[in-house]
Coordinates of C-alpha atoms and ligand atoms in Angstrom, one line a residue:
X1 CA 22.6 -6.2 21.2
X2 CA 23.8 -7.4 18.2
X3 CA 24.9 -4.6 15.3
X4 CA 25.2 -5.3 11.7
X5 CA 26.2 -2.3 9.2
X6 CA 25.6 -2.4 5.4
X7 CA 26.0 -0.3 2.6
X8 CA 21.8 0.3 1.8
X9 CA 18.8 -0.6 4.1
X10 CA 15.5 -0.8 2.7
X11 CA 12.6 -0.4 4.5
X12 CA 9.6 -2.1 3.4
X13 CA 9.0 -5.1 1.1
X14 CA 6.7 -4.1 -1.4
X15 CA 7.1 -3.8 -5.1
X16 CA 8.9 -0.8 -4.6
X17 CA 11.4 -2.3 -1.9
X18 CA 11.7 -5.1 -3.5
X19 CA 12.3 -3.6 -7.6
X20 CA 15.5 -1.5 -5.1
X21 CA 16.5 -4.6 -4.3
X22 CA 16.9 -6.0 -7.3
X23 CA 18.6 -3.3 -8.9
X24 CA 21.3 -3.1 -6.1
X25 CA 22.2 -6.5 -5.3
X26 CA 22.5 -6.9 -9.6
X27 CA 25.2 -3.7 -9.4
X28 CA 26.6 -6.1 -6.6
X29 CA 25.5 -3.3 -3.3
X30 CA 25.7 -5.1 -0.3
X31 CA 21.8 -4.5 0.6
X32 CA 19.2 -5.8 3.0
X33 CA 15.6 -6.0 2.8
X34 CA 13.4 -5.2 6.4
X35 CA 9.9 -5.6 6.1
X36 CA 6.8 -5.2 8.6
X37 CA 5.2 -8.6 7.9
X38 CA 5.3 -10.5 4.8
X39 CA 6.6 -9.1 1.8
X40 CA 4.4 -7.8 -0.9
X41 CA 2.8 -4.5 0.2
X42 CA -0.7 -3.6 -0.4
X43 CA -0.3 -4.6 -4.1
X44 CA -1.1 -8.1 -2.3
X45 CA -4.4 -7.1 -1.9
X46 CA -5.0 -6.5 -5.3
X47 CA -7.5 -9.5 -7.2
X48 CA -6.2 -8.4 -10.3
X49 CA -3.5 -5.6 -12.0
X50 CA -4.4 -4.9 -15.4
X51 CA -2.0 -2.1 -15.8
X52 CA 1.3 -3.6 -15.3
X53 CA 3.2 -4.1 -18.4
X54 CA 3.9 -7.7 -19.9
X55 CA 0.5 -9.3 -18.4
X56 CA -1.7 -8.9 -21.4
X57 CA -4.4 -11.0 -19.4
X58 CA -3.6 -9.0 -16.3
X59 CA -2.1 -10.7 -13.2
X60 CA -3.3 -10.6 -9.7
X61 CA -1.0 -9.0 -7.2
X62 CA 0.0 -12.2 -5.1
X63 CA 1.1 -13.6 -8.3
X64 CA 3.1 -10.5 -9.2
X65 CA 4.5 -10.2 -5.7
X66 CA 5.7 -13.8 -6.6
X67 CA 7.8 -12.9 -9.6
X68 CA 9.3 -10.0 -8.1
X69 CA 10.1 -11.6 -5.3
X70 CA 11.8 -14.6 -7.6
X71 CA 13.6 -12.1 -9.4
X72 CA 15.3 -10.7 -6.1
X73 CA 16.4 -13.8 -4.6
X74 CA 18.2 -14.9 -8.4
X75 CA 20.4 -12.0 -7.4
X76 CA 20.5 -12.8 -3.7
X77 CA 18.9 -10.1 -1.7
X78 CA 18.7 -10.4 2.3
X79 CA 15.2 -10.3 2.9
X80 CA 14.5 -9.7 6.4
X81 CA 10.3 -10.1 7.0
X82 CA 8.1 -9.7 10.5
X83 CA 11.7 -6.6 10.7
X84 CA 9.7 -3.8 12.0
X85 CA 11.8 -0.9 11.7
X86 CA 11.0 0.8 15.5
X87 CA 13.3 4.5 14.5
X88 CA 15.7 5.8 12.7
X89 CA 19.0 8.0 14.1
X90 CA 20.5 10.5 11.3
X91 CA 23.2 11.7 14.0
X92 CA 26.3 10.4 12.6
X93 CA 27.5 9.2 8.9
X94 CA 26.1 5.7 9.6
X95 CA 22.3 5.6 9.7
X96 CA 21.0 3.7 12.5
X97 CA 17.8 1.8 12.5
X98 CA 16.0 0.5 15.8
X99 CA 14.7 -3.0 15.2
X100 CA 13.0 -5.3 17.8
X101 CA 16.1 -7.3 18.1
X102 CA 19.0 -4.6 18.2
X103 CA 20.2 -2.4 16.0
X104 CA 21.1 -2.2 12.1
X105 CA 23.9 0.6 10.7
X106 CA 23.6 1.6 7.4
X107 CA 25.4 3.7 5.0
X108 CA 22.2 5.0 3.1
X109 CA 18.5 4.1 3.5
X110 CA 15.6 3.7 1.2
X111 CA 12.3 4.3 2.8
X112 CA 10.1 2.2 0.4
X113 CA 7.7 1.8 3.5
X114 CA 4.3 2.6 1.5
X115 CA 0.6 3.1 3.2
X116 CA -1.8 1.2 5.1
X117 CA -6.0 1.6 4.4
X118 CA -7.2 4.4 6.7
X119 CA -9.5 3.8 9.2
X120 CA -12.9 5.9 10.0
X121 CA -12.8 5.7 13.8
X122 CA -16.4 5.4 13.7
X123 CA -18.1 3.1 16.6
X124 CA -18.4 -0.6 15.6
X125 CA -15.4 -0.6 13.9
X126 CA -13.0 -1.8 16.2
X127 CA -15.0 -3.8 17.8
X128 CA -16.2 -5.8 14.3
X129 CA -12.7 -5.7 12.5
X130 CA -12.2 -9.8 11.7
X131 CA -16.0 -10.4 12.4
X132 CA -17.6 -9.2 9.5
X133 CA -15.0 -5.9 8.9
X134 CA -12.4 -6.1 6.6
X135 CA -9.7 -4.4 4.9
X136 CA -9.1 -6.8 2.3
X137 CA -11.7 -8.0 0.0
X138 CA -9.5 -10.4 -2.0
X139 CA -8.6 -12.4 1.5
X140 CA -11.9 -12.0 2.8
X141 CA -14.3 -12.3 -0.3
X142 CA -15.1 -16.0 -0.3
X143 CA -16.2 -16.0 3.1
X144 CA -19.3 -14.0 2.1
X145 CA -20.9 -16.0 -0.4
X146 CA -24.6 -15.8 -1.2
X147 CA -24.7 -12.6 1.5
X148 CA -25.0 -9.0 1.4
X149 CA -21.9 -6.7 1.7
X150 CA -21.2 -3.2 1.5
X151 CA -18.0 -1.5 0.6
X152 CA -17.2 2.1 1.9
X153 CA -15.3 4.5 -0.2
X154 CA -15.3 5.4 -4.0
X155 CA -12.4 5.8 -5.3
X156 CA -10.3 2.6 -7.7
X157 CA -9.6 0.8 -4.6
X158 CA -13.8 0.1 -3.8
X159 CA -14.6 0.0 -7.0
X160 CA -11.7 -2.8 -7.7
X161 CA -12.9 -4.3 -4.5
X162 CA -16.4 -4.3 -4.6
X163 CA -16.1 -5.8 -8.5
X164 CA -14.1 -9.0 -6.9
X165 CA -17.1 -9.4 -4.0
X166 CA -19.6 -9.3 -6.6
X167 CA -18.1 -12.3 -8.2
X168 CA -19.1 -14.4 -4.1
X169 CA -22.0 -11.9 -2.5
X170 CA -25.3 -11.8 -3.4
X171 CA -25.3 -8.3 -3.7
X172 CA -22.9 -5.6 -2.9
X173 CA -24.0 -1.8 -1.8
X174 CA -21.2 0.4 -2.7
X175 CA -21.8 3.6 -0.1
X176 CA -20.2 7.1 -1.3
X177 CA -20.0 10.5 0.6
X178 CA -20.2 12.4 -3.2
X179 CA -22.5 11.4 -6.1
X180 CA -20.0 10.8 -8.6
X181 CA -17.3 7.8 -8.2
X182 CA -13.5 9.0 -7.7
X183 CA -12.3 6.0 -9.5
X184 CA -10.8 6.1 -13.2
X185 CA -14.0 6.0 -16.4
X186 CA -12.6 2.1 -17.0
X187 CA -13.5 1.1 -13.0
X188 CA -17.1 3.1 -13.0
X189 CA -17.9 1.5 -16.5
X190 CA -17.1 -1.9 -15.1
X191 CA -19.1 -0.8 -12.1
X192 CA -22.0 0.3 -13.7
X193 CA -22.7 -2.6 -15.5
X194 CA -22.1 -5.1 -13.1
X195 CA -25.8 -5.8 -11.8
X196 CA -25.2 -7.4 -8.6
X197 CA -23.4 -3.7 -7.5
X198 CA -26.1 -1.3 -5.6
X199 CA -24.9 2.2 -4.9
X200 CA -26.0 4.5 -2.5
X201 CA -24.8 8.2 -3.1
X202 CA -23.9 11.4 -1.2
X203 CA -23.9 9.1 2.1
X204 CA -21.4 8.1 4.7
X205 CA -21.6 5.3 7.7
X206 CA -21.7 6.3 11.1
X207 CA -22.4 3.1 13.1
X208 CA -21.7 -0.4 12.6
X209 CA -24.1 -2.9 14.6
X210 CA -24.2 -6.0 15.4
X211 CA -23.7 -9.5 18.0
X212 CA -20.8 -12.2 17.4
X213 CA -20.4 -10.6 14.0
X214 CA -22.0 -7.3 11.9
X215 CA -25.3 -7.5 11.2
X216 CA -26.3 -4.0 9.8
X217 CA -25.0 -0.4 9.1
X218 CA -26.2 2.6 10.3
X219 CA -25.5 5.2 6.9
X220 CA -26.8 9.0 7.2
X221 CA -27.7 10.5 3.5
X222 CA -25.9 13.7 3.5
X223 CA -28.3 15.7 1.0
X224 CA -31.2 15.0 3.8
X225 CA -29.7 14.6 6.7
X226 CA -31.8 11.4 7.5
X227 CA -30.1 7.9 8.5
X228 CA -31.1 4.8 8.2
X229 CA -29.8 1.2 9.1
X230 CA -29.1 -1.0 5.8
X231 CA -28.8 -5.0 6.7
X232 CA -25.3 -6.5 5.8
X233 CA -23.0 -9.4 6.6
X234 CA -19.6 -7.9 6.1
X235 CA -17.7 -4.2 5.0
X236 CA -15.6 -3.4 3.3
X237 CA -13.1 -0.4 4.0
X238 CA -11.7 2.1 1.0
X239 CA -11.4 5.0 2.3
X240 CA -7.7 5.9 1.4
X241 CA -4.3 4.9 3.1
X242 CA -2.0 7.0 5.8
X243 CA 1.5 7.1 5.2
X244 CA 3.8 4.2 6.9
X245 CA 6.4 7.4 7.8
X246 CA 5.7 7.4 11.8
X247 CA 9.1 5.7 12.3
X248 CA 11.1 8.6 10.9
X249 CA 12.8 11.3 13.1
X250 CA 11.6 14.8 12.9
X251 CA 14.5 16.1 10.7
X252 CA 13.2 13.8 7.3
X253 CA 11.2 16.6 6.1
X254 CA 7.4 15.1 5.3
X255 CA 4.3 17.1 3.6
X256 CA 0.9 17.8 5.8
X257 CA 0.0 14.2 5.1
X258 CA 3.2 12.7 6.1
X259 CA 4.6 11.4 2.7
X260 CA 8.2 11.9 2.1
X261 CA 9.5 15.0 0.6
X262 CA 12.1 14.2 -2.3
X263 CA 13.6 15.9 -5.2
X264 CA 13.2 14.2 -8.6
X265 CA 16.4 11.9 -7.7
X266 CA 13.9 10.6 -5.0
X267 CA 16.5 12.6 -2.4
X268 CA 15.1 13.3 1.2
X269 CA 16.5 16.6 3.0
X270 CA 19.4 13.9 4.9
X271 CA 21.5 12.6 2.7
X272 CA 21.9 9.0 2.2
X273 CA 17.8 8.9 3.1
X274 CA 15.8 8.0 0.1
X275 CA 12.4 7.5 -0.3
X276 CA 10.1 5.6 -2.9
X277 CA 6.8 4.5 -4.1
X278 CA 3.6 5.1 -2.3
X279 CA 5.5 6.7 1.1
X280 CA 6.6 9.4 -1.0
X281 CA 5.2 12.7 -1.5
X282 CA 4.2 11.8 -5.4
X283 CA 0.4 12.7 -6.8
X284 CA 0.2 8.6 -8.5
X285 CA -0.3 5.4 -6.4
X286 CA 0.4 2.8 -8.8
X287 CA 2.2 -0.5 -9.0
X288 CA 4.2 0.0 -11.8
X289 CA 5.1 3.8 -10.2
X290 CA 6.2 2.3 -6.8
X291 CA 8.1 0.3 -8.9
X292 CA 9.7 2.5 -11.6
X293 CA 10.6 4.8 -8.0
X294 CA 12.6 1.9 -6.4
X295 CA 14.8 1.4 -9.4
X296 CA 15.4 5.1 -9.6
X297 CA 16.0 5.2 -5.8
X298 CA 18.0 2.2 -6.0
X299 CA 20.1 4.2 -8.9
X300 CA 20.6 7.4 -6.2
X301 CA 21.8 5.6 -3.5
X302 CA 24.1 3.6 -5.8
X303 CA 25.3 7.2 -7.0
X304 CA 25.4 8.5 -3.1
X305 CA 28.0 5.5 -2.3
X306 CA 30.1 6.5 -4.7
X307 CA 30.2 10.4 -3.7
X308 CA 30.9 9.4 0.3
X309 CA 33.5 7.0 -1.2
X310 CA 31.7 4.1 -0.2
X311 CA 31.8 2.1 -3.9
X312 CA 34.1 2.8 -6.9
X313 CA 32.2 5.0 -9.7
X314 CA 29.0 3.6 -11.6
X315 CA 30.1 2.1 -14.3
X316 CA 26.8 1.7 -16.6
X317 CA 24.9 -1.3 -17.3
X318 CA 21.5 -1.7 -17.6
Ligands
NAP1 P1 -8.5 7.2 -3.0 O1 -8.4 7.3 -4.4 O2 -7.9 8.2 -2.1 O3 -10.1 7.1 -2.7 C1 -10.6 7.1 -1.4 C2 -12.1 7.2 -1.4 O4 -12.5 7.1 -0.1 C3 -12.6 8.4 -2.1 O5 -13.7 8.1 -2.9 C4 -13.0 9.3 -0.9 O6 -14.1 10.1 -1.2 C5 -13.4 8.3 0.1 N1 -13.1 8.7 1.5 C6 -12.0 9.3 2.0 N2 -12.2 9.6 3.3 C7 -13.5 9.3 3.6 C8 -14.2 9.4 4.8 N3 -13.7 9.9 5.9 N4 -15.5 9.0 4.7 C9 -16.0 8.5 3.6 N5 -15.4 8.3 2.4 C10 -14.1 8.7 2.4 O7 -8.0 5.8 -2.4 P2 -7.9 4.4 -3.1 O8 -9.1 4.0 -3.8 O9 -7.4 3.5 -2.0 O10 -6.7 4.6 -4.2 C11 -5.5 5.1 -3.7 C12 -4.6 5.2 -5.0 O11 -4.3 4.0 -5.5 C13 -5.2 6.1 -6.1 O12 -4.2 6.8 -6.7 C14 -5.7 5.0 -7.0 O13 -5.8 5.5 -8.4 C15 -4.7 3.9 -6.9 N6 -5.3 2.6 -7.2 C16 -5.2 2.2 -8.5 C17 -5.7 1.1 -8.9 C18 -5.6 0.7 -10.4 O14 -5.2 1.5 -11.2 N7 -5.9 -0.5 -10.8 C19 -6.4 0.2 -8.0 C20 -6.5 0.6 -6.7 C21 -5.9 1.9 -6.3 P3 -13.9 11.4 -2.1 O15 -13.9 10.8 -3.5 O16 -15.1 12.2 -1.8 O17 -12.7 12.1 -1.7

């Protein structure tokens, strides 16, 4: 077992994670980095941010990732990736964090651990996840070219999606439980006017058929109650994201969907346990939001060393 303690662990290497890090290894914190996978997040995922200050042509999110990530190693974070963070204790003053090698102590943690897409659970799925399933239209995209694909969901995320596949498939059915698109007026006027982009409304997917790979998609219109079976090559998933919070002990305090609780100082109910960006309990899910929240969390944890006595008083900067 090997033990290592610093003063802030953060957990999870997306913009979030990463805009913490910055911010405390500038004010000189002795911080490390743990992340899943690869650092990134889902903003990775993203063929193109259009909302992120200073990127007048927009920027896609590998490329923004990039910069972050740049910017955090000018000011010498410890990344740690492929760190899965197994549980956390919150018995004593040093928070202890299981990892697959041993154990990491910590004076204060930042849970900056985000979401992952939800899943429907409905048959095929499993089964057809890599063969013609996907999570991830901007990794998976090119592979459909010339073919039909269908994207599930209707809120920013499918539309985003389905506009990149529209740019490789020859056509792409966008299937939605309601008739009217969740996503903001600027996504459904792009959507609407892109011609390759089919929609089928107040419908949901039940099945997913196929052989080696899918082949077809059993949907059931809601208004009539009929189904029918609509010939694709590949789908696309957008139906939302659960929480990355099942690590956490039953004393953080979560809401019903299991997002972190946190006053406006981005405070959990343990202190020393921050949390930021798109694990927390916040109504937005943007980049820029995740992260504006790891600065600010960055800032509280900065201000909770001091109070235990842990770093000499803030002493302003910028
Ligand atoms: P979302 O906004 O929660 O939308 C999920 C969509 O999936 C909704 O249309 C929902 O239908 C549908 N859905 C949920 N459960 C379903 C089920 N069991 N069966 C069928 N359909 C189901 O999720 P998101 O699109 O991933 O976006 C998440 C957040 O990120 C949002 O805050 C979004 O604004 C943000 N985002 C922003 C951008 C951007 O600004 N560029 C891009 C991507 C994401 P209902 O509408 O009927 O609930």
């Amino acid at each position: 077992m090997t033990e290592d303690i610093r003063d802030v662990a953060i957990i999870g290497g997306g913009p979030c994670g990463l805009t913490a890090g910055l911010y405390l290894c500038r004010a000189r914190i002795d911080a490390v980095l743990l992340e899943e996978q690869l650092t990134g997040g889902q903003a990775i995922y993203s063929p193109l941010i259009e909302n992120y200050p200073g990127f007048p042509d927009g920027i896609s999110g590998v490329e923004l990732v990039e910069l972050m990530k740049k910017q955090t190693e000018r000011f010498g974070l410890e990344v740690k990736a492929f760190s899965p963070v197994n549980g956390l204790m919150l018995d004593g003053d040093l928070k202890v964090l299981a990892l697959d090698g041993g154990e990491l102590k910590a004076r204060a943690v930042i849970v900056a651990s985000g979401r992952s897409p939800r899943k429907l659970g409905i048959p095929g799925e499993e089964k057809y996840t890599g063969r013609g399933i996907s999570y991830c239209a901007t990794c998976d995209a090119p592979l459909f070219k010339e073919r039909v694909v269908m994207v599930i969901g209707g809120g920013d995320a499918a539309v985003e999606e389905a506009l990149h596949l529209a740019r490789f498939a020859s056509k792409v059915i966008l299937v939605h439980r309601r008739d009217e698109l969740r996503a903001s007026a600027h996504h459904q006027e792009r959507a609407m006017s892109e011609p390759k982009l089919e929609f089928i409304w107040n419908s949901e997917v039940l099945e997913i058929k196929g052989d080696q790979t899918v082949s077809s998609a059993v949907v059931r219109d809601n208004v009539t109650g009929e189904s029918s079976e609509v010939p694709v090559s590949g789908i696309f998933f957008y139906v939302g994201n659960e929480p990355n919070t099942g690590f956490l002990p039953d004393v953080v305090e979560l809401n019903g969907a299991g997002y972190v609780v946190t006053n406006d100082r981005l405070e959990s109910n343990i202190a020393g346990v921050f949390a930021a960006g798109d694990a927390r309990a916040n109504y937005f899910k943007q980049v820029i939001l995740a992260a504006a929240e790891g600065a600010l969390a960055a800032l509280s944890a900065q201000r909770y060393l001091e109070t235990i006595g842990a770093r000499k008083a803030y002493e302003g900067g910028h």
